[in-house]
Amino acid sequence: MPILPKDIFDYMAKRVLGQREVLRLISVAVYKHVSGIRAGNILLVGNSGTGKTTIMKTIHRFYLEHDEMAPFRVMAVLNANILAGEEGDIRTARLFTALEAAVKKQLGENVDRETMRLGLQNATVCLDEVDKISARISGKPNPVGITLQQALLTILEGETIMVPVTVMENGAEVATHVPVDTGKILFVCGGAFEELYDQVYSLIVNRKDDRRLKETTELQRSADGEVRVTAVTRFKLVDYLRLSDMFTYGMLPQFLSRFSSIAILDDLAREDLVQIMLAAEDSPLRHCREFFASMGIDLRVTQEALDSIAEHALRNTRIGARALREIFSRIMADAEFDPFGQPKLQKTEKGHSLTIDRAMVQERLAR
């Protein structure tokens, strides 16, 4: 039975926490790409730490872990701003240089002309930090951003381009050109667009258009542990963004028209951050547990402590999950330096245990 969009979604949802609506869009785009259907490119908009890089890595991992995806394993991830030289000249050829290197990494150095062509056409390209090629910076025109967006139009819209490559022919390495239909390449672009959040929020609170903030109710836990129903007003870009906001930010209409979907990643909720600590492969808690296990210490964390750490991370909404590493490092610094000198260290049948509770979290973060 062939892999369907829902199968791709299920795979990604186990590795990317939250962002379910974005993953649905990504899953359909990947399915179309591997099925030979014009996929339509995806533009990811989200604060740092909301999962853009994780999504890009997970797409590649999906290709690598499924045998039937072998023809689509060529993937390049690069920052959009490296396509401009130091003098402001445009170097989109760097994109295809990166793809050529990816083909040879996946398929071997001795690829022939046709293998190279197919490898390039079946590729997935992830362009990060596309917000840095805005047509405006600090309210002023940015000629490099304008030119670079325009230069990318041909590549993104799906034209056949003659790409210079080096391949093997008759046992010898030769420089040649191969025709690449860029319409068969899947482009997943992303950016933090940090000023966009402030731009749209300012329009709303200053009543510059017809948009208004909406009030909702939420369950909130107080410092004494009591749960209360509270009326709150939260700003989520996904609820208010209009295409005109992207134009005002500095993304050219022609450039945006090359994307079938603009997917806005939510800032992570407390529950997402807790789950990241418990389950993510690069979780600081997981690495810390491995550290203490090397000394025979079982590191334990109470649910209240996890909630408290997540609450502190939520205050750093512009860096999302990345805040967890810094916060957890502050909490564990003393214990990592002197594990056996900790007051809460206890002897067990198998060695020792150390429990991180809410009081310890609050005490360490209050320093």
GROMACS .gro file of C-alpha atoms in nm, residues 218-354:
model
  137
  218GLU     CA    1  -0.810   2.985   2.995
  219LEU     CA    2  -0.736   2.766   3.293
  220GLN     CA    3  -0.437   2.906   3.481
  221ARG     CA    4  -0.251   2.766   3.781
  222SER     CA    5  -0.153   3.018   4.048
  223ALA     CA    6   0.168   3.006   4.251
  224ASP     CA    7  -0.015   2.823   4.532
  225GLY     CA    8  -0.133   2.555   4.288
  226GLU     CA    9  -0.496   2.667   4.266
  227VAL     CA   10  -0.655   2.648   3.919
  228ARG     CA   11  -0.863   2.946   3.808
  229VAL     CA   12  -1.063   3.034   3.498
  230THR     CA   13  -0.920   3.361   3.367
  231ALA     CA   14  -1.019   3.588   3.078
  232VAL     CA   15  -0.710   3.660   2.867
  233THR     CA   16  -0.631   3.838   2.544
  234ARG     CA   17  -0.353   3.666   2.352
  235PHE     CA   18  -0.207   3.771   2.020
  236LYS     CA   19  -0.140   3.484   1.778
  237LEU     CA   20  -0.023   3.588   1.435
  238VAL     CA   21  -0.207   3.302   1.266
  239ASP     CA   22  -0.540   3.452   1.379
  240TYR     CA   23  -0.479   3.795   1.229
  241LEU     CA   24  -0.224   3.784   0.944
  242ARG     CA   25  -0.327   3.912   0.603
  243LEU     CA   26  -0.130   3.885   0.281
  244SER     CA   27  -0.106   4.264   0.272
  245ASP     CA   28   0.095   4.246   0.597
  246MET     CA   29   0.360   4.041   0.417
  247PHE     CA   30   0.379   4.302   0.141
  248THR     CA   31   0.420   4.578   0.398
  249TYR     CA   32   0.694   4.375   0.566
  250GLY     CA   33   0.889   4.371   0.242
  251MET     CA   34   0.807   4.047   0.060
  252LEU     CA   35   0.731   4.113  -0.305
  253PRO     CA   36   0.385   4.005  -0.428
  254GLN     CA   37   0.547   3.812  -0.715
  255PHE     CA   38   0.770   3.627  -0.469
  256LEU     CA   39   0.484   3.532  -0.237
  257SER     CA   40   0.275   3.414  -0.531
  258ARG     CA   41   0.526   3.131  -0.583
  259PHE     CA   42   0.409   2.967  -0.259
  260SER     CA   43   0.092   2.763  -0.246
  261SER     CA   44   0.077   2.793   0.134
  262ILE     CA   45   0.200   3.036   0.398
  263ALA     CA   46   0.212   2.823   0.711
  264ILE     CA   47   0.231   3.010   1.040
  265LEU     CA   48   0.383   2.820   1.331
  266ASP     CA   49   0.224   2.877   1.670
  267ASP     CA   50   0.432   2.984   1.966
  268LEU     CA   51   0.464   2.670   2.174
  269ALA     CA   52   0.221   2.622   2.464
  270ARG     CA   53   0.326   2.508   2.810
  271GLU     CA   54   0.214   2.152   2.732
  272ASP     CA   55   0.429   2.149   2.417
  273LEU     CA   56   0.736   2.262   2.610
  274VAL     CA   57   0.681   1.995   2.875
  275GLN     CA   58   0.651   1.731   2.605
  276ILE     CA   59   0.970   1.855   2.439
  277MET     CA   60   1.156   1.812   2.768
  278LEU     CA   61   1.020   1.460   2.810
  279ALA     CA   62   1.037   1.327   2.455
  280ALA     CA   63   1.250   1.536   2.217
  281GLU     CA   64   1.576   1.373   2.105
  282ASP     CA   65   1.776   1.687   2.186
  283SER     CA   66   1.593   1.758   2.510
  284PRO     CA   67   1.818   1.913   2.777
  285LEU     CA   68   1.648   1.685   3.032
  286ARG     CA   69   1.741   1.376   2.832
  287HIS     CA   70   2.105   1.484   2.804
  288CYS     CA   71   2.114   1.571   3.174
  289ARG     CA   72   1.975   1.229   3.269
  290GLU     CA   73   2.249   1.064   3.064
  291PHE     CA   74   2.508   1.277   3.246
  292PHE     CA   75   2.386   1.173   3.591
  293ALA     CA   76   2.334   0.810   3.485
  294SER     CA   77   2.707   0.791   3.407
  295MET     CA   78   2.762   0.840   3.783
  296GLY     CA   79   2.491   0.598   3.890
  297ILE     CA   80   2.238   0.870   3.971
  298ASP     CA   81   1.876   0.845   3.855
  299LEU     CA   82   1.761   1.200   3.779
  300ARG     CA   83   1.390   1.251   3.842
  301VAL     CA   84   1.169   1.553   3.775
  302THR     CA   85   0.826   1.614   3.926
  303GLN     CA   86   0.536   1.726   3.708
  304GLU     CA   87   0.518   2.051   3.905
  305ALA     CA   88   0.884   2.118   3.827
  306LEU     CA   89   0.826   2.053   3.456
  307ASP     CA   90   0.531   2.293   3.457
  308SER     CA   91   0.739   2.559   3.632
  309ILE     CA   92   1.025   2.526   3.382
  310ALA     CA   93   0.778   2.552   3.094
  311GLU     CA   94   0.621   2.863   3.246
  312HIS     CA   95   0.961   3.031   3.262
  313ALA     CA   96   1.031   2.934   2.900
  314LEU     CA   97   0.697   3.082   2.793
  315ARG     CA   98   0.818   3.423   2.907
  316ASN     CA   99   1.080   3.396   2.633
  317THR     CA  100   0.823   3.369   2.353
  318ARG     CA  101   1.065   3.489   2.087
  319ILE     CA  102   1.299   3.193   2.134
  320GLY     CA  103   1.045   2.921   2.214
  321ALA     CA  104   1.190   2.578   2.283
  322ARG     CA  105   1.543   2.716   2.272
  323ALA     CA  106   1.475   2.885   2.605
  324LEU     CA  107   1.452   2.542   2.769
  325ARG     CA  108   1.823   2.471   2.729
  326GLU     CA  109   1.932   2.793   2.900
  327ILE     CA  110   1.676   2.762   3.179
  328PHE     CA  111   1.755   2.397   3.247
  329SER     CA  112   2.127   2.474   3.249
  330ARG     CA  113   2.076   2.737   3.520
  331ILE     CA  114   1.874   2.495   3.730
  332MET     CA  115   2.124   2.211   3.704
  333ALA     CA  116   2.456   2.399   3.711
  334ASP     CA  117   2.531   2.333   4.081
  335ALA     CA  118   2.411   1.973   4.070
  336GLU     CA  119   2.619   1.893   3.762
  337PHE     CA  120   2.930   2.039   3.926
  338ASP     CA  121   2.882   1.854   4.257
  339PRO     CA  122   2.627   1.573   4.210
  340PHE     CA  123   2.702   1.394   4.537
  341GLY     CA  124   2.691   1.714   4.741
  342GLN     CA  125   2.323   1.783   4.670
  343PRO     CA  126   2.089   1.789   4.974
  344LYS     CA  127   1.816   1.605   4.783
  345LEU     CA  128   2.038   1.318   4.672
  346GLN     CA  129   1.904   0.989   4.809
  347LYS     CA  130   2.041   0.637   4.822
  348THR     CA  131   1.845   0.368   4.640
  349GLU     CA  132   1.882  -0.005   4.589
  350LYS     CA  133   2.047   0.056   4.252
  351GLY     CA  134   2.257   0.357   4.349
  352HIS     CA  135   2.132   0.710   4.399
  353SER     CA  136   1.845   0.932   4.289
  354LEU     CA  137   1.815   1.310   4.265
   0.00000   0.00000   0.00000
